[in-house]
PDB file of C-alpha atoms in Angstrom:
ATOM      1  CA  MET A   1      41.348   5.078   9.335  1.00 47.00           C
ATOM      2  CA  LYS A   2      44.302   5.165   6.945  1.00 42.00           C
ATOM      3  CA  TYR A   3      43.814   1.019   7.359  1.00 42.00           C
ATOM      4  CA  THR A   4      40.206   1.193   6.890  1.00 44.00           C
ATOM      5  CA  LEU A   5      40.483   2.827   3.443  1.00 42.00           C
ATOM      6  CA  ILE A   6      43.147   0.713   2.321  1.00 41.00           C
ATOM      7  CA  LEU A   7      41.102  -2.736   3.331  1.00 43.00           C
ATOM      8  CA  SER A   8      37.940  -1.045   1.545  1.00 43.00           C
ATOM      9  CA  LEU A   9      39.869   0.066  -1.788  1.00 37.00           C
ATOM     10  CA  MET A  10      41.325  -3.796  -1.577  1.00 41.00           C
ATOM     11  CA  MET A  11      37.880  -5.417  -1.096  1.00 43.00           C
ATOM     12  CA  ILE A  12      36.346  -3.282  -4.038  1.00 37.00           C
ATOM     13  CA  LEU A  13      39.265  -4.424  -6.269  1.00 36.00           C
ATOM     14  CA  GLY A  14      38.156  -8.023  -5.332  1.00 43.00           C
ATOM     15  CA  ILE A  15      41.741  -8.734  -3.830  1.00 40.00           C
ATOM     16  CA  SER A  16      40.503  -9.482  -0.320  1.00 44.00           C
ATOM     17  CA  ALA A  17      37.815 -11.660  -1.754  1.00 43.00           C
ATOM     18  CA  ALA A  18      39.892 -13.805  -3.846  1.00 42.00           C
ATOM     19  CA  LYS A  19      42.308 -14.328  -0.981  1.00 54.00           C
ATOM     20  CA  ALA A  20      39.476 -15.407   1.027  1.00 53.00           C
ATOM     21  CA  GLY A  21      38.065 -17.842  -1.010  1.00 65.00           C
ATOM     22  CA  ASP A  22      40.576 -20.653   0.435  1.00 86.00           C
ATOM     23  CA  PRO A  23      41.776 -21.675   4.070  1.00 95.00           C
ATOM     24  CA  LEU A  24      44.690 -20.340   4.835  1.00 96.00           C
ATOM     25  CA  ASP A  25      47.249 -23.322   5.134  1.00 97.00           C
ATOM     26  CA  VAL A  26      49.323 -23.302   8.136  1.00 97.00           C
ATOM     27  CA  ASN A  27      51.700 -25.164  10.372  1.00 97.00           C
ATOM     28  CA  ALA A  28      52.355 -25.435  14.258  1.00 97.00           C
ATOM     29  CA  ALA A  29      54.866 -22.844  13.932  1.00 95.00           C
ATOM     30  CA  ASP A  30      52.085 -20.209  12.409  1.00 96.00           C
ATOM     31  CA  LEU A  31      49.774 -21.109  15.135  1.00 96.00           C
ATOM     32  CA  VAL A  32      51.760 -20.703  18.181  1.00 95.00           C
ATOM     33  CA  GLY A  33      53.756 -17.613  16.476  1.00 94.00           C
ATOM     34  CA  LYS A  34      51.338 -15.621  14.234  1.00 96.00           C
ATOM     35  CA  VAL A  35      48.419 -13.679  15.480  1.00 97.00           C
ATOM     36  CA  TYR A  36      45.521 -14.648  13.228  1.00 97.00           C
ATOM     37  CA  GLY A  37      47.776 -17.021  11.562  1.00 96.00           C
ATOM     38  CA  VAL A  38      49.280 -14.495   9.695  1.00 97.00           C
ATOM     39  CA  ALA A  39      51.011 -11.557  11.297  1.00 96.00           C
ATOM     40  CA  ASP A  40      54.030 -12.155  13.643  1.00 93.00           C
ATOM     41  CA  ALA A  41      53.397 -11.466  17.365  1.00 92.00           C
ATOM     42  CA  SER A  42      55.975  -8.767  17.174  1.00 92.00           C
ATOM     43  CA  ALA A  43      53.823  -6.499  15.017  1.00 95.00           C
ATOM     44  CA  ASN A  44      51.592  -3.940  16.369  1.00 95.00           C
ATOM     45  CA  ARG A  45      47.654  -3.787  16.617  1.00 95.00           C
ATOM     46  CA  ASN A  46      47.300  -1.907  13.310  1.00 95.00           C
ATOM     47  CA  GLU A  47      49.794  -3.948  11.490  1.00 96.00           C
ATOM     48  CA  CYS A  48      47.701  -7.257  12.828  1.00 96.00           C
ATOM     49  CA  ARG A  49      44.487  -5.757  11.838  1.00 95.00           C
ATOM     50  CA  LEU A  50      45.467  -4.809   8.167  1.00 95.00           C
ATOM     51  CA  GLU A  51      47.289  -8.370   7.836  1.00 96.00           C
ATOM     52  CA  ALA A  52      44.111  -9.811   8.998  1.00 96.00           C
ATOM     53  CA  GLY A  53      42.197  -7.922   6.889  1.00 94.00           C
ATOM     54  CA  GLU A  54      44.139  -8.304   3.660  1.00 94.00           C
ATOM     55  CA  ARG A  55      43.875 -12.113   4.014  1.00 95.00           C
ATOM     56  CA  PHE A  56      40.452 -13.077   5.171  1.00 95.00           C
ATOM     57  CA  GLY A  57      38.556  -9.743   3.923  1.00 92.00           C
ATOM     58  CA  TYR A  58      37.641  -8.669   6.934  1.00 93.00           C
ATOM     59  CA  MET A  59      39.029  -6.865  10.044  1.00 94.00           C
ATOM     60  CA  PRO A  60      39.081  -8.286  13.714  1.00 95.00           C
ATOM     61  CA  ALA A  61      36.107  -7.092  15.928  1.00 94.00           C
ATOM     62  CA  ASN A  62      36.194  -6.012  19.286  1.00 92.00           C
ATOM     63  CA  GLU A  63      34.313  -8.183  21.824  1.00 89.00           C
ATOM     64  CA  ASP A  64      35.023  -8.160  25.602  1.00 85.00           C
ATOM     65  CA  GLY A  65      38.353  -7.008  25.322  1.00 88.00           C
ATOM     66  CA  ALA A  66      39.626  -8.996  22.720  1.00 94.00           C
ATOM     67  CA  GLU A  67      39.547  -8.676  19.013  1.00 96.00           C
ATOM     68  CA  TRP A  68      38.129 -11.658  17.186  1.00 97.00           C
ATOM     69  CA  ILE A  69      37.831 -12.907  13.527  1.00 96.00           C
ATOM     70  CA  ASN A  70      35.204 -15.810  13.538  1.00 95.00           C
ATOM     71  CA  SER A  71      34.561 -18.434  10.614  1.00 93.00           C
ATOM     72  CA  THR A  72      31.279 -16.566   9.743  1.00 92.00           C
ATOM     73  CA  ASP A  73      33.426 -13.659   9.060  1.00 92.00           C
ATOM     74  CA  GLY A  74      36.021 -15.587   6.518  1.00 92.00           C
ATOM     75  CA  PHE A  75      38.300 -16.673   8.712  1.00 96.00           C
ATOM     76  CA  ALA A  76      39.344 -20.291   8.002  1.00 96.00           C
ATOM     77  CA  VAL A  77      42.919 -22.307   8.234  1.00 97.00           C
ATOM     78  CA  ARG A  78      43.913 -25.613   7.339  1.00 97.00           C
ATOM     79  CA  TYR A  79      46.488 -27.529   9.029  1.00 98.00           C
ATOM     80  CA  SER A  80      47.747 -30.776   7.758  1.00 97.00           C
ATOM     81  CA  GLY A  81      45.192 -31.037   5.503  1.00 96.00           C
ATOM     82  CA  MET A  82      42.450 -30.393   8.222  1.00 97.00           C
ATOM     83  CA  ALA A  83      40.684 -27.403   8.293  1.00 97.00           C
ATOM     84  CA  PRO A  84      38.010 -27.607  11.207  1.00 97.00           C
ATOM     85  CA  GLU A  85      35.780 -24.305  11.858  1.00 97.00           C
ATOM     86  CA  ALA A  86      38.245 -21.798  13.982  1.00 97.00           C
ATOM     87  CA  ASP A  87      37.517 -18.546  15.655  1.00 97.00           C
ATOM     88  CA  ALA A  88      41.043 -16.308  16.195  1.00 97.00           C
ATOM     89  CA  MET A  89      41.363 -14.003  18.816  1.00 97.00           C
ATOM     90  CA  ALA A  90      44.042 -11.215  19.902  1.00 97.00           C
ATOM     91  CA  ARG A  91      44.546  -8.756  22.964  1.00 96.00           C
ATOM     92  CA  TYR A  92      46.606  -5.878  23.010  1.00 95.00           C
ATOM     93  CA  ASP A  93      48.258  -3.644  25.732  1.00 93.00           C
ATOM     94  CA  GLY A  94      48.183  -0.007  23.695  1.00 91.00           C
ATOM     95  CA  ASN A  95      49.533  -0.826  20.574  1.00 92.00           C
ATOM     96  CA  LYS A  96      51.207  -4.573  21.384  1.00 94.00           C
ATOM     97  CA  VAL A  97      50.147  -7.667  21.230  1.00 96.00           C
ATOM     98  CA  ALA A  98      49.715  -9.153  24.958  1.00 95.00           C
ATOM     99  CA  GLY A  99      48.130 -12.430  23.580  1.00 96.00           C
ATOM    100  CA  TYR A 100      46.356 -14.079  20.788  1.00 97.00           C
ATOM    101  CA  GLY A 101      44.919 -17.547  20.234  1.00 97.00           C
ATOM    102  CA  TYR A 102      42.726 -20.042  18.179  1.00 98.00           C
ATOM    103  CA  ILE A 103      39.473 -22.190  19.174  1.00 98.00           C
ATOM    104  CA  PHE A 104      38.834 -25.175  16.561  1.00 98.00           C
ATOM    105  CA  TYR A 105      35.209 -26.843  16.574  1.00 98.00           C
ATOM    106  CA  PHE A 106      34.644 -30.399  16.334  1.00 98.00           C
ATOM    107  CA  PRO A 107      30.614 -30.316  16.372  1.00 97.00           C
ATOM    108  CA  TYR A 108      28.792 -33.646  15.906  1.00 96.00           C
ATOM    109  CA  GLU A 109      25.436 -34.819  15.866  1.00 95.00           C
ATOM    110  CA  ALA A 110      24.330 -37.892  18.003  1.00 93.00           C
ATOM    111  CA  TYR A 111      25.367 -40.545  15.316  1.00 93.00           C
ATOM    112  CA  ALA A 112      28.704 -38.976  14.036  1.00 95.00           C
ATOM    113  CA  ARG A 113      30.165 -38.566  17.261  1.00 95.00           C
ATOM    114  CA  LYS A 114      32.712 -40.805  16.851  1.00 95.00           C
ATOM    115  CA  LEU A 115      33.505 -39.244  13.859  1.00 97.00           C
ATOM    116  CA  ALA A 116      33.974 -35.975  15.554  1.00 97.00           C
ATOM    117  CA  ASP A 117      36.169 -37.620  18.231  1.00 97.00           C
ATOM    118  CA  SER A 118      38.472 -39.000  15.138  1.00 97.00           C
ATOM    119  CA  ALA A 119      39.027 -35.828  14.098  1.00 98.00           C
ATOM    120  CA  GLN A 120      39.532 -33.869  16.832  1.00 97.00           C
ATOM    121  CA  CYS A 121      42.140 -36.660  18.105  1.00 98.00           C
ATOM    122  CA  GLU A 122      43.812 -36.580  14.808  1.00 98.00           C
ATOM    123  CA  PHE A 123      43.792 -32.945  14.669  1.00 98.00           C
ATOM    124  CA  CYS A 124      45.065 -32.602  18.180  1.00 98.00           C
ATOM    125  CA  SER A 125      47.843 -35.377  18.056  1.00 97.00           C
ATOM    126  CA  THR A 126      49.285 -34.193  14.847  1.00 98.00           C
ATOM    127  CA  LEU A 127      49.525 -30.842  16.593  1.00 97.00           C
ATOM    128  CA  LEU A 128      51.130 -31.622  19.688  1.00 96.00           C
ATOM    129  CA  GLN A 129      53.610 -33.947  18.084  1.00 96.00           C
ATOM    130  CA  GLU A 130      54.584 -31.034  16.022  1.00 96.00           C
ATOM    131  CA  LEU A 131      55.111 -28.918  18.695  1.00 96.00           C
ATOM    132  CA  THR A 132      57.000 -31.827  20.380  1.00 94.00           C
ATOM    133  CA  ASP A 133      59.475 -31.780  16.706  1.00 95.00           C
ATOM    134  CA  MET A 134      59.910 -27.954  17.364  1.00 95.00           C
ATOM    135  CA  ALA A 135      61.704 -29.063  20.996  1.00 93.00           C
ATOM    136  CA  ILE A 136      58.699 -27.629  23.020  1.00 92.00           C
ATOM    137  CA  SER A 137      58.366 -29.471  25.970  1.00 88.00           C
ATOM    138  CA  MET A 138      54.847 -29.485  26.882  1.00 91.00           C
ATOM    139  CA  TYR A 139      53.193 -30.773  30.573  1.00 94.00           C
ATOM    140  CA  SER A 140      49.972 -31.655  31.196  1.00 94.00           C
ATOM    141  CA  ASP A 141      47.700 -30.467  33.875  1.00 93.00           C
ATOM    142  CA  PRO A 142      46.850 -33.770  35.798  1.00 92.00           C
ATOM    143  CA  MET A 143      44.142 -31.879  38.070  1.00 93.00           C
ATOM    144  CA  THR A 144      42.198 -30.282  35.367  1.00 94.00           C
ATOM    145  CA  ASP A 145      38.599 -31.494  34.348  1.00 94.00           C
ATOM    146  CA  ALA A 146      39.003 -30.766  30.532  1.00 96.00           C
ATOM    147  CA  ILE A 147      40.036 -34.020  28.511  1.00 96.00           C
ATOM    148  CA  PHE A 148      43.476 -32.763  28.172  1.00 96.00           C
ATOM    149  CA  ASP A 149      44.968 -29.343  29.415  1.00 97.00           C
ATOM    150  CA  MET A 150      48.514 -28.853  27.925  1.00 96.00           C
ATOM    151  CA  SER A 151      51.102 -25.852  28.393  1.00 95.00           C
ATOM    152  CA  GLY A 152      54.434 -25.252  26.997  1.00 94.00           C
ATOM    153  CA  ASP A 153      56.838 -22.410  26.262  1.00 92.00           C
ATOM    154  CA  TYR A 154      57.635 -21.339  22.484  1.00 88.00           C
ATOM    155  CA  ASN A 155      60.712 -18.688  22.352  1.00 86.00           C
ATOM    156  CA  GLY A 156      59.714 -17.183  25.871  1.00 87.00           C
ATOM    157  CA  ASN A 157      55.867 -17.173  25.242  1.00 91.00           C
ATOM    158  CA  ASP A 158      53.618 -19.205  27.070  1.00 94.00           C
ATOM    159  CA  ILE A 159      51.691 -21.296  25.336  1.00 95.00           C
ATOM    160  CA  SER A 160      48.362 -23.922  25.994  1.00 96.00           C
ATOM    161  CA  LEU A 161      46.697 -26.349  24.685  1.00 97.00           C
ATOM    162  CA  THR A 162      43.092 -27.505  26.271  1.00 98.00           C
ATOM    163  CA  LEU A 163      40.719 -29.366  24.986  1.00 98.00           C
ATOM    164  CA  ARG A 164      37.208 -30.050  26.125  1.00 97.00           C
ATOM    165  CA  GLU A 165      33.564 -31.632  25.222  1.00 96.00           C
ATOM    166  CA  GLU A 166      30.558 -29.218  25.141  1.00 97.00           C
ATOM    167  CA  ILE A 167      27.348 -31.226  25.412  1.00 95.00           C
ATOM    168  CA  ASP A 168      24.151 -29.400  24.258  1.00 94.00           C
ATOM    169  CA  HIS A 169      21.976 -32.646  24.744  1.00 92.00           C
ATOM    170  CA  GLU A 170      21.959 -36.088  26.414  1.00 84.00           C
ATOM    171  CA  THR A 171      19.846 -38.783  28.208  1.00 88.00           C
ATOM    172  CA  ILE A 172      20.813 -40.181  30.676  1.00 86.00           C
ATOM    173  CA  THR A 173      18.663 -43.533  31.744  1.00 84.00           C
ATOM    174  CA  PRO A 174      18.665 -45.132  35.121  1.00 84.00           C
ATOM    175  CA  ASP A 175      20.918 -48.087  33.486  1.00 83.00           C
ATOM    176  CA  GLN A 176      23.470 -46.031  32.103  1.00 81.00           C
ATOM    177  CA  LEU A 177      26.807 -47.452  32.671  1.00 84.00           C
ATOM    178  CA  ALA A 178      29.665 -45.343  34.348  1.00 79.00           C
ATOM    179  CA  GLY A 179      31.730 -43.563  31.692  1.00 77.00           C
ATOM    180  CA  SER A 180      29.587 -44.513  28.892  1.00 86.00           C
ATOM    181  CA  VAL A 181      28.559 -42.137  26.279  1.00 88.00           C
ATOM    182  CA  PRO A 182      24.313 -41.842  25.908  1.00 87.00           C
ATOM    183  CA  ALA A 183      23.288 -43.090  22.692  1.00 88.00           C
ATOM    184  CA  ASP A 184      21.653 -39.824  21.761  1.00 86.00           C
ATOM    185  CA  ARG A 185      24.602 -37.113  23.191  1.00 90.00           C
ATOM    186  CA  CYS A 186      25.252 -34.095  20.762  1.00 95.00           C
ATOM    187  CA  GLY A 187      27.155 -31.237  20.877  1.00 96.00           C
ATOM    188  CA  ARG A 188      31.265 -30.727  20.327  1.00 97.00           C
ATOM    189  CA  PHE A 189      34.861 -30.832  21.283  1.00 98.00           C
ATOM    190  CA  VAL A 190      36.606 -27.485  21.402  1.00 98.00           C
ATOM    191  CA  LEU A 191      39.978 -27.133  21.452  1.00 98.00           C
ATOM    192  CA  LEU A 192      41.363 -23.655  22.706  1.00 98.00           C
ATOM    193  CA  VAL A 193      44.982 -22.811  21.620  1.00 97.00           C
ATOM    194  CA  SER A 194      46.371 -19.384  23.697  1.00 97.00           C
ATOM    195  CA  ILE A 195      49.685 -17.725  23.594  1.00 96.00           C
ATOM    196  CA  VAL A 196      51.032 -15.384  26.069  1.00 95.00           C
ATOM    197  CA  PRO A 197      54.003 -13.480  24.994  1.00 88.00           C
ATOM    198  CA  ASP A 198      56.883 -13.503  28.167  1.00 79.00           C
ATOM    199  CA  ALA A 199      56.154  -9.452  28.866  1.00 60.00           C
ATOM    200  CA  TYR A 200      52.200 -10.200  29.813  1.00 56.00           C
ATOM    201  CA  PRO A 201      51.253 -12.010  32.658  1.00 50.00           C
ATOM    202  CA  LEU A 202      49.202 -15.228  31.888  1.00 47.00           C
ATOM    203  CA  THR A 203      45.474 -13.424  32.189  1.00 45.00           C
ATOM    204  CA  ALA A 204      46.021 -12.174  28.650  1.00 44.00           C
ATOM    205  CA  SER A 205      45.496 -15.618  27.656  1.00 46.00           C
ATOM    206  CA  LEU A 206      42.422 -17.084  25.804  1.00 49.00           C
ATOM    207  CA  SER A 207      40.888 -19.197  28.246  1.00 45.00           C
ATOM    208  CA  GLU A 208      40.153 -15.803  30.651  1.00 45.00           C
TER     209      GLU A 208
END
């Protein structure tokens, strides 16, 4: 109740609205080390919610056992100059963070799939390179049906990055070459970034 009143007062004064106008600039350490991109993973539930509300002007909402803040609510981050549509989530065990992560979207219509593919490729490769520069070893799952499924360890926490392509529509013709992309395919590339603190099982991850 106390945090809701504080946030309400800040919104009345226009503080949150001013901060929420621009994407939050983040680096790889922010993405894998901070809840909603703003709160340290060691913070408690109320602190995480309050920091998200202060920065984005909207409190995370409970959905399916996790708390989410979506792009439609004002959540926006900019990584290495790129600001794809994104959602953020966190799970809690009592008042402690049990898992958190992000979903980045690269939607496309049929005429622009190559542009979306190029955008996700730049985003993912830049993020993976920065994680490598942070001395985080990422391992690929060769059995995945995703475009890639990488996992690693950051300060004792389990992190995973999974990239998939979700197809809304496409027409497969009888003469379609194996592995080729139908000209009318539309959909999105989706990157899941999931972090689970070392004190919790992997079932707390975003991909659950």
